[in-house]
DNA sequence: AGTTAATGTTTGTGATCACATTTGATGTGT
DNA sequence: ACACATCAAATGTGATCACAAACATTAACT
């Protein structure tokens, strides 16, 4: 089938997750590999893998991504990589330069600010639009997620906090059965990428008011304005660490490749 | 030498233009073909062609699009079609079902409403964010576009009105050099697709207040709220014809494939 | 006659090959 | 020593082929 190398390559045993690192001429690229479910296409698996890598900031901005290199890392043929890259580029997770080279877009302070404000504008809108559709089941689901987040916050499990926080927002917006903005919101999440993780890590320090509880009270009262305010505050305070231009600059510089 | 591929520059597709119609077992599919510039990759040309076809409502929703069929129509190999389809699907212009079949998503009254409200929320935000960056050049450019729209409106050139209207909005939002919402906005435009054209056609009948002029006065005064109001009104009144559930329903039914 | 099983066709997915363009290194000239 | 021309390796694009799953049609059976 797709196996062409006669070499006894290291078998993928029950280990659910491992790391693959390749030292290229440029900078090393490290991607978390997960077991591929046979029921999903290779392209989808590659897409999800690369998406996670971008979201987790495992690929540093400015680094040129080549199809063949990624194919070698993921141990697949170039074809699925090609399609996954194009899809991610269409979602603004990756950027195709004039050279037809693909890379993670570099972050700037202004762009970061714009992304945050866009998140606030769109997500508060999505929340208000979802409000009338929230039934008891959904409310209970949101409460459960909020509880889990609190739990994860006590344990300091940043990975879990980040994912659960996304799930909370997603569960809120998808209450609207005619939802059309979630793909746009997810695109913004992707572009904010590793900074969302930084946000959650800093959130633990400050441990501000639980805006999720505030949001739920607004939902119970069917108060759209209060809900929008809660969501806006949640997002804004999530990135409060970046309010200090100094800190923001440091994070951005950290992820910025040297100007070539 | 260097081509900005990501830029969707408005191409004058009025020159050599012919139609290609294919009668399949199902429903006929008719796509406007334009001359392919040699400096553009085939994939990009296919992408733009299919994108225009979707935007103009030349492909009726629910119709299954197959790679080989489109490849035959466009007289290219299946490969560029495959990539273009995936890209359009990532932009929510097309929808991939579980069957791995691709089609133009069907429109519903509620979805239409959600798309309009999303447009208003995001575009008024983008307008406000662009306001501080609008200089004299940009203002003059907007005035010129507004003038052209008025001209086209007198001539009743719907095609031209639609394109110029998009250009006006684009020119406004892109004044912000750190713009991040334009791709999201264009995704919404794509999803509204043929209805934007219907909107302009109906607009001619009513010929409401020129909201573009109102927007420009707001810009001159640097009045963000007034600008947001003008943009919101422009969008809402553009789809005012759909305010009547009866009319909206007729348009949607018109483009809805029979339930299979 | 209506439902189900079997079969031939179509379609998406993935792999491999060919080629033009770009990249990066090497060598040359002033 | 530095700028420029030259050349080889690498890369994206596009085409073609192979195959399994899905589809549509036909045949068989209750």
Coordinates of C-alpha atoms (C1' of nucleotides) in Angstrom, one line a residue:
Chain A
X1 CA 0.0 0.0 0.0
X2 CA 1.7 3.2 1.1
X3 CA 4.6 1.3 2.7
X4 CA 7.6 1.6 0.5
X5 CA 10.5 1.5 2.8
X6 CA 11.9 -2.0 3.4
X7 CA 13.6 -0.8 6.5
X8 CA 12.1 -2.0 9.7
X9 CA 10.8 1.3 10.9
X10 CA 10.0 1.7 14.6
X11 CA 6.6 0.2 15.1
X12 CA 3.8 2.4 16.3
X13 CA 2.9 0.6 19.4
X14 CA 0.2 1.4 21.9
X15 CA 1.9 4.7 22.8
X16 CA -0.8 7.3 22.2
X17 CA 1.5 10.3 21.8
X18 CA 5.0 10.8 20.9
X19 CA 7.2 13.6 19.6
X20 CA 8.9 13.8 16.3
X21 CA 11.8 16.2 15.9
X22 CA 13.7 16.9 12.8
X23 CA 16.8 19.1 12.6
X24 CA 16.8 20.8 9.3
X25 CA 19.3 23.2 7.9
X26 CA 17.1 25.9 9.4
X27 CA 15.3 25.5 12.8
X28 CA 14.1 22.3 14.3
X29 CA 10.4 21.6 14.0
X30 CA 8.7 19.5 16.6
X31 CA 5.2 18.2 16.1
X32 CA 3.1 16.1 18.4
X33 CA 2.0 13.0 16.7
X34 CA -1.1 11.1 17.7
X35 CA -2.3 7.7 16.6
X36 CA -4.3 7.9 13.4
X37 CA -7.7 6.5 13.5
X38 CA -8.3 4.3 10.5
X39 CA -11.7 5.7 9.9
X40 CA -10.5 9.2 9.1
X41 CA -8.6 10.1 5.9
X42 CA -4.9 10.7 6.0
X43 CA -5.6 14.3 4.9
X44 CA -7.9 14.9 7.8
X45 CA -5.4 13.5 10.2
X46 CA -2.6 15.6 8.8
X47 CA -4.9 18.6 8.9
X48 CA -5.7 18.1 12.6
X49 CA -2.1 17.4 13.5
X50 CA -0.8 20.5 11.8
X51 CA -3.7 22.5 13.2
X52 CA -2.8 21.4 16.7
X53 CA 0.8 22.2 16.1
X54 CA 0.0 25.7 15.0
X55 CA -2.5 26.2 17.8
X56 CA 0.1 25.1 20.4
X57 CA 2.8 27.2 18.9
X58 CA 5.0 24.2 18.1
X59 CA 5.9 25.8 14.7
X60 CA 7.5 29.1 15.2
X61 CA 6.4 31.9 12.9
X62 CA 8.4 32.7 9.8
X63 CA 9.7 29.2 9.5
X64 CA 9.2 28.0 6.0
X65 CA 7.1 24.8 5.8
X66 CA 7.8 22.6 2.9
X67 CA 5.5 19.8 1.7
X68 CA 8.1 17.1 1.5
X69 CA 9.6 17.9 4.8
X70 CA 6.3 17.7 6.6
X71 CA 5.5 14.6 4.7
X72 CA 8.7 13.0 5.9
X73 CA 8.0 14.1 9.5
X74 CA 4.4 12.8 9.5
X75 CA 5.4 9.7 7.5
X76 CA 2.9 10.2 4.8
X77 CA 3.0 11.0 1.1
X78 CA 3.2 14.6 0.0
X79 CA -0.3 14.6 -1.3
X80 CA -2.3 14.8 2.0
X81 CA 0.2 17.4 3.3
X82 CA -0.4 19.5 0.3
X83 CA -4.2 19.5 0.8
X84 CA -3.9 20.1 4.5
X85 CA -1.6 23.1 4.0
X86 CA -4.0 24.7 1.5
X87 CA -6.9 24.2 3.9
X88 CA -5.0 25.7 6.8
X89 CA -4.0 28.6 4.6
X90 CA -7.6 29.2 3.6
X91 CA -8.4 29.5 7.3
X92 CA -5.7 32.0 7.8
X93 CA -3.8 29.7 10.1
X94 CA -0.9 29.6 7.6
X95 CA 0.2 32.2 5.1
X96 CA 1.3 31.6 1.5
X97 CA 3.9 34.1 0.4
X98 CA 4.5 35.2 -3.1
X99 CA 7.3 32.7 -3.3
X100 CA 4.6 30.1 -2.8
X101 CA 6.2 29.2 0.4
X102 CA 4.1 28.4 3.4
X103 CA 4.7 29.6 6.9
X104 CA 3.0 30.5 10.2
X105 CA 2.3 34.2 10.0
X106 CA 4.4 36.4 12.2
X107 CA 2.6 38.2 15.0
X108 CA 2.8 41.9 15.6
X109 CA 1.5 43.9 18.5
X110 CA -1.0 45.7 16.4
X111 CA -2.2 42.5 14.8
X112 CA -2.6 40.9 18.2
X113 CA -4.7 43.8 19.3
X114 CA -6.9 43.6 16.2
X115 CA -7.4 39.9 16.7
X116 CA -8.5 40.4 20.3
X117 CA -10.9 43.2 19.4
X118 CA -12.3 41.1 16.5
X119 CA -12.8 38.2 18.9
X120 CA -14.7 40.4 21.3
X121 CA -16.8 41.9 18.6
X122 CA -17.7 38.6 16.9
X123 CA -18.0 36.4 20.0
X124 CA -20.1 38.7 22.0
X125 CA -22.4 38.9 18.9
X126 CA -22.5 35.1 18.7
X127 CA -23.2 34.9 22.4
X128 CA -26.1 37.3 22.2
X129 CA -27.5 35.4 19.1
X130 CA -27.2 32.1 20.9
X131 CA -28.9 33.3 24.1
X132 CA -32.5 32.7 23.1
X133 CA -31.8 29.1 22.1
X134 CA -30.1 28.0 25.4
X135 CA -32.3 25.4 27.0
X136 CA -31.9 23.6 30.3
X137 CA -29.7 20.9 28.8
X138 CA -27.3 23.4 27.3
X139 CA -27.2 25.4 30.5
X140 CA -26.4 22.3 32.5
X141 CA -23.7 21.4 30.0
X142 CA -22.2 24.9 30.4
X143 CA -22.3 24.6 34.2
X144 CA -20.5 21.2 33.9
X145 CA -17.8 22.8 31.7
X146 CA -17.4 25.7 34.1
X147 CA -17.0 23.3 37.0
X148 CA -14.4 21.3 35.1
X149 CA -12.5 24.5 34.4
X150 CA -12.5 25.5 38.0
X151 CA -11.2 22.0 38.8
X152 CA -8.5 22.2 36.2
X153 CA -7.5 25.6 37.4
X154 CA -6.9 24.3 40.9
X155 CA -4.8 21.6 39.5
X156 CA -2.9 24.0 37.3
X157 CA -3.5 21.9 34.2
X158 CA -3.0 24.5 31.6
X159 CA -3.5 22.2 28.7
X160 CA -6.8 21.2 30.1
X161 CA -7.9 24.7 31.0
X162 CA -7.2 25.9 27.5
X163 CA -9.2 23.2 25.8
X164 CA -12.1 23.4 28.3
X165 CA -12.2 27.1 27.9
X166 CA -12.6 26.7 24.1
X167 CA -15.2 24.1 24.7
X168 CA -17.1 26.4 26.9
X169 CA -17.2 29.2 24.3
X170 CA -18.1 26.7 21.6
X171 CA -20.9 25.2 23.6
X172 CA -22.3 28.6 24.2
X173 CA -22.2 29.7 20.6
X174 CA -23.4 26.5 19.1
X175 CA -26.6 26.7 21.1
X176 CA -27.8 28.7 18.1
X177 CA -28.8 26.0 15.6
X178 CA -28.4 28.5 12.7
X179 CA -24.9 29.5 13.8
X180 CA -22.7 30.8 11.0
X181 CA -20.0 32.6 12.9
X182 CA -18.2 29.7 14.7
X183 CA -15.9 29.0 11.7
X184 CA -14.9 32.6 11.7
X185 CA -14.3 32.5 15.5
X186 CA -12.2 29.4 15.2
X187 CA -10.1 31.1 12.5
X188 CA -9.4 33.9 15.0
X189 CA -8.5 31.3 17.7
X190 CA -6.1 29.7 15.2
X191 CA -4.4 33.0 14.4
X192 CA -4.0 33.9 18.0
X193 CA -2.6 30.4 18.3
X194 CA 0.1 30.0 21.0
X195 CA -1.0 33.3 22.7
X196 CA -4.2 31.7 23.8
X197 CA -2.1 29.3 25.8
X198 CA 0.0 32.0 27.2
X199 CA -3.2 33.8 28.2
X200 CA -4.4 30.8 30.2
X201 CA -1.0 30.4 31.8
X202 CA -1.0 34.0 33.0
X203 CA -4.7 33.8 33.9
X204 CA -3.7 31.4 36.7
X205 CA -1.5 34.0 38.3
X206 CA -4.1 36.8 38.5
X207 CA -7.1 34.6 38.9
X208 CA -9.6 37.3 38.2
X209 CA -13.3 37.2 38.6
X210 CA -14.8 34.1 37.1
X211 CA -16.5 35.7 34.1
X212 CA -18.0 32.3 33.1
X213 CA -20.2 32.4 36.2
X214 CA -21.1 35.9 35.3
X215 CA -22.1 34.8 31.9
X216 CA -24.2 32.0 33.3
X217 CA -26.1 34.4 35.5
X218 CA -26.7 36.5 32.5
X219 CA -28.0 33.5 30.6
X220 CA -30.4 32.6 33.4
X221 CA -31.8 36.1 33.4
X222 CA -31.8 36.1 29.6
X223 CA -29.9 39.3 29.7
X224 CA -28.2 39.7 26.4
X225 CA -26.3 42.8 27.3
X226 CA -24.9 41.3 30.5
X227 CA -23.9 38.2 28.6
X228 CA -22.1 40.3 26.0
X229 CA -20.3 42.2 28.7
X230 CA -19.3 38.9 30.5
X231 CA -17.9 37.4 27.3
X232 CA -16.1 40.6 26.4
X233 CA -14.6 40.8 29.8
X234 CA -13.6 37.1 29.7
X235 CA -11.8 37.6 26.5
X236 CA -10.2 40.9 27.4
X237 CA -9.1 39.7 30.8
X238 CA -7.8 36.6 29.3
X239 CA -5.3 38.7 27.4
X240 CA -4.9 41.2 30.1
X241 CA -1.3 40.2 30.4
X242 CA -0.8 41.7 27.0
X243 CA -2.2 45.0 28.2
X244 CA 1.2 46.0 29.2
X245 CA 2.9 46.8 25.9
X246 CA 6.2 45.6 27.4
X247 CA 5.0 42.1 28.2
X248 CA 3.1 41.8 24.9
X249 CA 6.2 42.8 23.1
X250 CA 8.3 40.2 24.9
X251 CA 5.9 37.4 24.0
X252 CA 5.8 38.5 20.4
X253 CA 9.5 39.0 20.0
X254 CA 9.9 35.5 21.6
X255 CA 7.9 34.0 18.7
X256 CA 9.3 36.2 16.0
X257 CA 11.9 34.8 13.8
X258 CA 14.9 36.9 13.1
X259 CA 14.3 39.2 10.2
X260 CA 15.9 37.8 7.1
Chain B
X1 CA 7.9 38.4 -11.3
X2 CA 6.3 38.3 -7.9
X3 CA 2.6 37.8 -7.8
X4 CA 0.5 38.6 -4.8
X5 CA -1.7 35.5 -4.9
X6 CA -3.6 36.0 -1.8
X7 CA -4.9 39.3 -3.0
X8 CA -8.3 39.0 -4.6
X9 CA -7.9 41.8 -7.0
X10 CA -11.0 42.6 -8.9
X11 CA -10.4 41.4 -12.4
X12 CA -12.3 43.0 -15.3
X13 CA -14.1 39.9 -16.5
X14 CA -16.0 41.6 -19.2
X15 CA -13.6 40.9 -22.1
X16 CA -13.4 37.4 -23.4
X17 CA -16.1 35.6 -21.7
X18 CA -17.9 32.6 -22.8
X19 CA -20.2 30.1 -21.2
X20 CA -19.8 26.5 -20.7
X21 CA -22.8 24.3 -20.1
X22 CA -22.9 20.7 -19.4
X23 CA -26.1 18.6 -19.2
X24 CA -25.4 15.9 -16.7
X25 CA -27.7 13.2 -15.5
X26 CA -28.7 15.6 -12.8
X27 CA -29.1 19.3 -13.4
X28 CA -27.2 21.4 -15.8
X29 CA -24.3 23.4 -14.5
X30 CA -23.2 26.6 -16.2
X31 CA -20.0 28.4 -15.4
X32 CA -18.6 31.6 -16.7
X33 CA -15.2 30.9 -18.1
X34 CA -12.6 33.7 -18.4
X35 CA -9.3 33.7 -20.2
X36 CA -6.6 32.3 -17.9
X37 CA -3.6 34.5 -17.3
X38 CA -0.4 32.5 -17.9
X39 CA 1.2 34.1 -14.8
X40 CA -1.5 32.6 -12.5
X41 CA -1.4 29.0 -11.5
X42 CA -4.2 26.7 -12.8
X43 CA -5.3 26.1 -9.3
X44 CA -5.8 29.8 -8.6
X45 CA -7.7 30.3 -11.9
X46 CA -10.0 27.4 -11.1
X47 CA -10.4 28.8 -7.6
X48 CA -11.4 32.2 -8.8
X49 CA -13.7 30.7 -11.5
X50 CA -15.5 28.5 -9.1
X51 CA -15.6 31.3 -6.5
X52 CA -17.3 33.6 -9.0
X53 CA -19.7 30.9 -10.0
X54 CA -20.7 30.4 -6.4
X55 CA -20.9 34.2 -5.8
X56 CA -23.1 34.7 -8.8
X57 CA -25.3 31.8 -7.9
X58 CA -24.5 29.9 -11.1
X59 CA -24.3 26.7 -9.2
X60 CA -27.6 25.9 -7.5
X61 CA -27.4 24.7 -3.9
X62 CA -27.6 21.0 -3.2
X63 CA -26.2 20.1 -6.6
X64 CA -23.4 17.6 -6.0
X65 CA -20.1 18.8 -7.5
X66 CA -17.7 16.1 -8.6
X67 CA -14.0 16.7 -9.2
X68 CA -13.9 15.0 -12.6
X69 CA -17.0 16.7 -13.9
X70 CA -15.7 20.2 -13.0
X71 CA -12.3 19.3 -14.4
X72 CA -14.0 18.4 -17.7
X73 CA -16.0 21.6 -17.7
X74 CA -13.0 23.8 -17.0
X75 CA -10.8 21.7 -19.3
X76 CA -8.1 21.1 -16.7
X77 CA -6.9 18.0 -14.9
X78 CA -8.6 16.9 -11.7
X79 CA -5.8 18.0 -9.5
X80 CA -6.3 21.8 -9.5
X81 CA -10.0 21.3 -9.1
X82 CA -9.4 19.2 -6.0
X83 CA -7.3 21.9 -4.4
X84 CA -9.7 24.7 -5.3
X85 CA -12.7 22.8 -3.9
X86 CA -10.9 22.2 -0.6
X87 CA -10.0 25.8 -0.4
X88 CA -13.5 26.9 -1.1
X89 CA -14.8 24.5 1.5
X90 CA -12.5 25.9 4.1
X91 CA -13.9 29.3 3.4
X92 CA -17.4 28.0 3.9
X93 CA -18.3 28.7 0.3
X94 CA -18.8 25.0 -0.3
X95 CA -19.9 22.2 2.1
X96 CA -18.4 18.7 2.3
X97 CA -21.0 16.2 3.5
X98 CA -20.2 13.0 5.3
X99 CA -20.3 11.3 1.9
X100 CA -17.3 13.3 1.0
X101 CA -19.5 15.0 -1.6
X102 CA -19.1 18.7 -2.2
X103 CA -22.0 21.0 -2.8
X104 CA -23.1 24.6 -2.4
X105 CA -24.8 24.8 1.0
X106 CA -28.5 25.2 1.0
X107 CA -29.9 28.5 2.3
X108 CA -32.6 28.8 4.9
X109 CA -34.4 31.8 6.1
X110 CA -32.8 31.6 9.5
X111 CA -29.4 31.1 8.1
X112 CA -29.9 34.1 5.8
X113 CA -30.9 36.2 8.8
X114 CA -27.8 35.0 10.8
X115 CA -25.5 35.8 7.9
X116 CA -26.9 39.3 7.6
X117 CA -26.6 40.0 11.3
X118 CA -23.1 38.6 11.3
X119 CA -22.2 40.9 8.4
X120 CA -23.6 43.9 10.3
X121 CA -21.7 43.0 13.5
X122 CA -18.4 42.3 11.9
X123 CA -18.4 45.0 9.2
X124 CA -19.5 47.8 11.5
X125 CA -16.7 46.7 13.8
X126 CA -14.2 46.7 10.9
X127 CA -15.4 50.1 9.8
X128 CA -14.9 51.6 13.2
X129 CA -11.4 50.0 13.5
X130 CA -10.5 51.4 10.1
X131 CA -11.8 54.9 10.7
X132 CA -8.6 56.3 12.4
X133 CA -6.5 55.2 9.5
X134 CA -8.4 56.8 6.7
X135 CA -6.3 59.5 5.1
X136 CA -7.1 61.9 2.3
X137 CA -6.1 59.5 -0.4
X138 CA -8.3 56.8 0.9
X139 CA -11.2 59.3 1.3
X140 CA -10.8 60.4 -2.2
X141 CA -10.8 56.8 -3.4
X142 CA -14.0 56.1 -1.5
X143 CA -15.6 59.2 -3.0
X144 CA -14.6 58.0 -6.5
X145 CA -16.1 54.6 -5.8
X146 CA -19.3 56.2 -4.5
X147 CA -19.5 58.3 -7.6
X148 CA -19.1 55.3 -9.8
X149 CA -21.8 53.4 -7.9
X150 CA -24.2 56.3 -8.5
X151 CA -23.3 56.3 -12.1
X152 CA -23.8 52.6 -12.4
X153 CA -27.1 52.8 -10.6
X154 CA -28.4 55.3 -13.1
X155 CA -27.4 53.0 -15.9
X156 CA -28.9 50.0 -14.1
X157 CA -25.8 47.9 -14.5
X158 CA -26.4 45.5 -11.7
X159 CA -23.2 43.5 -12.2
X160 CA -21.2 46.7 -11.9
X161 CA -23.1 47.9 -8.9
X162 CA -22.5 44.7 -7.0
X163 CA -18.8 44.7 -7.7
X164 CA -18.3 48.4 -6.9
X165 CA -20.3 48.0 -3.7
X166 CA -18.0 45.3 -2.6
X167 CA -15.0 47.4 -3.6
X168 CA -16.3 50.3 -1.5
X169 CA -16.7 48.2 1.6
X170 CA -13.3 46.6 1.0
X171 CA -11.6 49.9 0.4
X172 CA -13.1 51.1 3.7
X173 CA -12.0 48.2 5.8
X174 CA -8.5 47.8 4.3
X175 CA -7.7 51.3 5.4
X176 CA -6.7 49.6 8.6
X177 CA -3.2 48.3 7.8
X178 CA -3.5 45.7 10.6
X179 CA -6.8 44.4 9.3
X180 CA -7.6 40.9 10.2
X181 CA -11.4 40.7 9.6
X182 CA -11.5 41.1 5.9
X183 CA -11.1 37.3 5.1
X184 CA -14.0 36.6 7.6
X185 CA -16.1 39.2 5.9
X186 CA -15.4 37.8 2.5
X187 CA -16.4 34.4 3.7
X188 CA -19.8 35.9 4.7
X189 CA -20.1 37.5 1.3
X190 CA -19.4 34.2 -0.3
X191 CA -22.0 32.4 1.7
X192 CA -24.6 35.1 1.0
X193 CA -23.6 34.5 -2.6
X194 CA -26.3 35.1 -5.1
X195 CA -28.5 36.9 -2.6
X196 CA -26.1 39.9 -2.7
X197 CA -26.9 40.2 -6.3
X198 CA -30.6 39.9 -5.7
X199 CA -30.1 42.6 -3.1
X200 CA -28.6 45.1 -5.5
X201 CA -31.3 44.3 -8.1
X202 CA -34.0 45.1 -5.6
X203 CA -32.1 48.1 -4.3
X204 CA -32.6 49.8 -7.6
X205 CA -36.3 49.7 -7.2
X206 CA -36.5 51.3 -3.8
X207 CA -33.5 53.5 -4.2
X208 CA -33.2 54.4 -0.6
X209 CA -31.1 56.9 1.1
X210 CA -27.5 56.7 -0.1
X211 CA -25.9 55.3 3.0
X212 CA -22.4 55.5 1.4
X213 CA -22.7 59.3 1.5
X214 CA -23.8 59.1 5.1
X215 CA -20.7 56.9 5.8
X216 CA -18.4 59.4 4.2
X217 CA -19.8 62.3 6.2
X218 CA -19.2 60.2 9.3
X219 CA -15.6 59.6 8.2
X220 CA -15.0 63.2 7.6
X221 CA -16.2 64.0 11.2
X222 CA -14.3 61.0 12.5
X223 CA -17.5 59.9 14.1
X224 CA -17.2 56.1 14.7
X225 CA -20.7 55.6 15.9
X226 CA -22.2 57.4 12.9
X227 CA -20.1 55.4 10.6
X228 CA -21.2 52.1 12.2
X229 CA -24.8 53.2 11.9
X230 CA -24.3 54.0 8.3
X231 CA -22.7 50.7 7.5
X232 CA -25.3 48.8 9.4
X233 CA -28.0 50.6 7.6
X234 CA -26.4 50.1 4.3
X235 CA -26.2 46.3 4.8
X236 CA -29.6 46.0 6.4
X237 CA -31.4 48.1 3.7
X238 CA -29.5 46.2 1.0
X239 CA -31.3 43.2 2.2
X240 CA -34.5 45.0 3.0
X241 CA -36.3 43.1 0.3
X242 CA -35.8 40.1 2.5
X243 CA -37.6 41.8 5.4
X244 CA -40.8 40.5 4.0
X245 CA -40.7 36.8 5.0
X246 CA -42.8 36.1 1.9
X247 CA -40.2 37.5 -0.5
X248 CA -37.3 36.0 1.3
X249 CA -38.9 32.7 1.3
X250 CA -39.6 32.9 -2.4
X251 CA -35.9 33.7 -3.2
X252 CA -34.7 30.9 -1.0
X253 CA -37.2 28.3 -2.3
X254 CA -36.1 29.4 -5.8
X255 CA -32.5 28.4 -5.0
X256 CA -33.4 25.3 -3.0
X257 CA -33.0 22.0 -4.6
X258 CA -35.9 19.6 -4.1
X259 CA -35.6 17.6 -0.9
X260 CA -34.3 14.2 -1.8
Chain C
dA1 C1' -45.3 -5.7 -6.6
dG2 C1' -42.2 -4.3 -3.2
dT3 C1' -38.0 -5.3 -0.9
dT4 C1' -33.5 -7.0 -0.9
dA5 C1' -29.1 -8.8 -2.8
dA6 C1' -25.6 -8.5 -6.4
dT7 C1' -23.0 -6.2 -9.8
dG8 C1' -20.9 -2.7 -12.7
dT9 C1' -19.8 2.2 -12.7
dT10 C1' -18.5 6.4 -10.7
dT11 C1' -16.0 9.1 -7.3
dG12 C1' -12.7 10.6 -3.7
dT13 C1' -8.3 9.6 -1.9
dG14 C1' -3.6 8.8 -2.1
dA15 C1' 0.9 7.7 -4.5
dT16 C1' 4.2 8.6 -8.0
dC17 C1' 6.3 10.9 -11.8
dA18 C1' 7.6 15.1 -14.7
dC19 C1' 8.7 19.8 -15.1
dA20 C1' 9.4 24.8 -14.4
dT21 C1' 10.7 27.8 -10.9
dT22 C1' 13.1 29.0 -7.0
dT23 C1' 16.8 28.5 -3.6
dG24 C1' 21.4 28.2 -2.0
dA25 C1' 26.0 27.4 -2.9
dT26 C1' 30.0 27.7 -5.9
dG27 C1' 33.0 29.9 -8.7
dT28 C1' 34.5 34.0 -11.5
dG29 C1' 35.8 38.7 -12.5
dT30 C1' 37.0 43.3 -11.2
Chain D
dA1 C1' 37.2 41.3 -0.6
dC2 C1' 32.9 41.9 -2.7
dA3 C1' 29.4 41.8 -6.3
dC4 C1' 27.7 39.2 -10.0
dA5 C1' 27.0 35.2 -12.9
dT6 C1' 26.5 30.1 -12.9
dC7 C1' 25.1 25.8 -11.6
dA8 C1' 23.1 22.0 -8.8
dA9 C1' 19.7 20.7 -5.3
dA10 C1' 15.1 21.5 -3.6
dT11 C1' 10.4 22.8 -4.1
dG12 C1' 5.6 23.7 -5.7
dT13 C1' 2.6 22.6 -9.4
dG14 C1' 0.2 19.7 -12.3
dA15 C1' -0.8 15.0 -14.5
dT16 C1' -1.6 10.2 -14.4
dC17 C1' -2.4 5.9 -12.2
dA18 C1' -4.3 2.6 -8.6
dC19 C1' -7.6 1.4 -5.3
dA20 C1' -11.4 1.2 -1.9
dA21 C1' -15.7 3.2 -0.8
dA22 C1' -20.0 5.0 -2.5
dC23 C1' -23.6 5.1 -6.0
dA24 C1' -26.9 3.5 -9.3
dT25 C1' -28.7 -0.1 -11.8
dT26 C1' -30.2 -4.6 -12.4
dA27 C1' -31.6 -9.2 -10.8
dA28 C1' -33.6 -12.3 -7.5
dC29 C1' -36.7 -13.5 -4.0
dT30 C1' -40.6 -13.5 -0.8

